[in-house]
Amino acid sequence: RLRIPVGPVQRPQNRTFVFARTLGPESKIFAVRLPRPFGLVMEEDRRRGNVFVADIVEGTNAERFCRVAQLNQNAEVPQKGDVLRGCTSTNIVYKNFAALSFGSVKPQRTIVMYG
């Protein structure tokens, strides 16, 4: 279970999302927040039907995050081979078509969870 902020960008609310363990009981499920550009190379494993971290690019936010986290033995950081279970995206949401056509209502930036 992870609590992840979703909803309007101005007022996101934490919601609980449940992810089943696909790699056995010893696997961990955790959330990571990285500033862009992330520096993670993701690849699709068609045989297993998932997306995983294939590499961490040197000199990027992800590499810096991993180096700092290595000082803490219990840190949860992305590593090569980790499986992506979900991600968030900021979407533009229009209330209705009329608002889009006439500009009467501003669109709303909304954080959405995929996974």
PDB file of N, CA, C and O in Angstrom, residues 19-29 48-51 81-85:
ATOM      1  N   PHE A  19      -0.772  -2.345  -4.497  1.00  0.00           N
ATOM      2  CA  PHE A  19      -0.077  -3.049  -5.571  1.00  0.00           C
ATOM      3  C   PHE A  19       0.272  -4.449  -5.082  1.00  0.00           C
ATOM      4  O   PHE A  19       0.887  -4.607  -4.031  1.00  0.00           O
ATOM      5  N   ALA A  20      -0.108  -5.455  -5.859  1.00  0.00           N
ATOM      6  CA  ALA A  20       0.239  -6.831  -5.514  1.00  0.00           C
ATOM      7  C   ALA A  20       1.729  -7.043  -5.773  1.00  0.00           C
ATOM      8  O   ALA A  20       2.287  -6.477  -6.711  1.00  0.00           O
ATOM      9  N   ARG A  21       2.352  -7.859  -4.960  1.00  0.00           N
ATOM     10  CA  ARG A  21       3.766  -8.196  -5.154  1.00  0.00           C
ATOM     11  C   ARG A  21       3.875  -9.204  -6.294  1.00  0.00           C
ATOM     12  O   ARG A  21       3.254 -10.246  -6.252  1.00  0.00           O
ATOM     13  N   THR A  22       4.669  -8.875  -7.297  1.00  0.00           N
ATOM     14  CA  THR A  22       4.820  -9.771  -8.439  1.00  0.00           C
ATOM     15  C   THR A  22       6.146 -10.517  -8.423  1.00  0.00           C
ATOM     16  O   THR A  22       6.336 -11.442  -9.190  1.00  0.00           O
ATOM     17  N   LEU A  23       7.061 -10.108  -7.559  1.00  0.00           N
ATOM     18  CA  LEU A  23       8.393 -10.725  -7.522  1.00  0.00           C
ATOM     19  C   LEU A  23       8.626 -11.524  -6.252  1.00  0.00           C
ATOM     20  O   LEU A  23       9.763 -11.799  -5.895  1.00  0.00           O
ATOM     21  N   GLY A  24       7.578 -11.872  -5.541  1.00  0.00           N
ATOM     22  CA  GLY A  24       7.718 -12.676  -4.333  1.00  0.00           C
ATOM     23  C   GLY A  24       7.665 -11.842  -3.067  1.00  0.00           C
ATOM     24  O   GLY A  24       7.677 -10.611  -3.103  1.00  0.00           O
ATOM     25  N   PRO A  25       7.607 -12.512  -1.917  1.00  0.00           N
ATOM     26  CA  PRO A  25       7.436 -11.819  -0.631  1.00  0.00           C
ATOM     27  C   PRO A  25       8.620 -10.949  -0.228  1.00  0.00           C
ATOM     28  O   PRO A  25       8.466 -10.026   0.563  1.00  0.00           O
ATOM     29  N   GLU A  26       9.810 -11.229  -0.768  1.00  0.00           N
ATOM     30  CA  GLU A  26      10.984 -10.422  -0.388  1.00  0.00           C
ATOM     31  C   GLU A  26      11.057  -9.095  -1.128  1.00  0.00           C
ATOM     32  O   GLU A  26      11.862  -8.236  -0.811  1.00  0.00           O
ATOM     33  N   SER A  27      10.215  -8.913  -2.119  1.00  0.00           N
ATOM     34  CA  SER A  27      10.251  -7.662  -2.884  1.00  0.00           C
ATOM     35  C   SER A  27       9.623  -6.533  -2.073  1.00  0.00           C
ATOM     36  O   SER A  27       8.829  -6.760  -1.169  1.00  0.00           O
ATOM     37  N   LYS A  28      10.005  -5.301  -2.409  1.00  0.00           N
ATOM     38  CA  LYS A  28       9.479  -4.105  -1.741  1.00  0.00           C
ATOM     39  C   LYS A  28       8.736  -3.260  -2.762  1.00  0.00           C
ATOM     40  O   LYS A  28       9.126  -3.195  -3.922  1.00  0.00           O
ATOM     41  N   ILE A  29       7.706  -2.609  -2.295  1.00  0.00           N
ATOM     42  CA  ILE A  29       6.978  -1.664  -3.129  1.00  0.00           C
ATOM     43  C   ILE A  29       7.156  -0.298  -2.475  1.00  0.00           C
ATOM     44  O   ILE A  29       6.859  -0.123  -1.293  1.00  0.00           O
ATOM     45  N   ARG A  48       7.743 -10.992 -19.725  1.00  0.00           N
ATOM     46  CA  ARG A  48       7.094 -10.900 -18.410  1.00  0.00           C
ATOM     47  C   ARG A  48       5.937  -9.897 -18.387  1.00  0.00           C
ATOM     48  O   ARG A  48       5.184  -9.836 -17.428  1.00  0.00           O
ATOM     49  N   GLY A  49       5.849  -9.066 -19.421  1.00  0.00           N
ATOM     50  CA  GLY A  49       4.769  -8.086 -19.494  1.00  0.00           C
ATOM     51  C   GLY A  49       4.911  -6.941 -18.509  1.00  0.00           C
ATOM     52  O   GLY A  49       3.932  -6.497 -17.915  1.00  0.00           O
ATOM     53  N   ASN A  50       6.149  -6.461 -18.319  1.00  0.00           N
ATOM     54  CA  ASN A  50       6.342  -5.327 -17.417  1.00  0.00           C
ATOM     55  C   ASN A  50       7.385  -4.370 -17.975  1.00  0.00           C
ATOM     56  O   ASN A  50       7.973  -4.607 -19.018  1.00  0.00           O
ATOM     57  N   VAL A  51       7.592  -3.287 -17.253  1.00  0.00           N
ATOM     58  CA  VAL A  51       8.602  -2.288 -17.599  1.00  0.00           C
ATOM     59  C   VAL A  51       9.570  -2.227 -16.423  1.00  0.00           C
ATOM     60  O   VAL A  51       9.148  -2.218 -15.270  1.00  0.00           O
ATOM     61  N   GLY A  81      16.981  -3.179 -12.754  1.00  0.00           N
ATOM     62  CA  GLY A  81      16.159  -4.364 -12.587  1.00  0.00           C
ATOM     63  C   GLY A  81      14.846  -4.125 -11.871  1.00  0.00           C
ATOM     64  O   GLY A  81      13.961  -4.977 -11.898  1.00  0.00           O
ATOM     65  N   ASP A  82      14.697  -2.974 -11.200  1.00  0.00           N
ATOM     66  CA  ASP A  82      13.431  -2.685 -10.521  1.00  0.00           C
ATOM     67  C   ASP A  82      12.295  -2.607 -11.536  1.00  0.00           C
ATOM     68  O   ASP A  82      12.471  -2.121 -12.651  1.00  0.00           O
ATOM     69  N   VAL A  83      11.114  -3.067 -11.125  1.00  0.00           N
ATOM     70  CA  VAL A  83       9.945  -3.086 -11.997  1.00  0.00           C
ATOM     71  C   VAL A  83       9.070  -1.873 -11.701  1.00  0.00           C
ATOM     72  O   VAL A  83       8.758  -1.593 -10.544  1.00  0.00           O
ATOM     73  N   LEU A  84       8.677  -1.163 -12.757  1.00  0.00           N
ATOM     74  CA  LEU A  84       7.776  -0.023 -12.634  1.00  0.00           C
ATOM     75  C   LEU A  84       6.361  -0.552 -12.454  1.00  0.00           C
ATOM     76  O   LEU A  84       5.859  -1.291 -13.296  1.00  0.00           O
ATOM     77  N   ARG A  85       5.714  -0.183 -11.346  1.00  0.00           N
ATOM     78  CA  ARG A  85       4.363  -0.659 -11.079  1.00  0.00           C
ATOM     79  C   ARG A  85       3.311   0.398 -11.364  1.00  0.00           C
ATOM     80  O   ARG A  85       2.147   0.107 -11.571  1.00  0.00           O
TER      81      ARG A  85
END
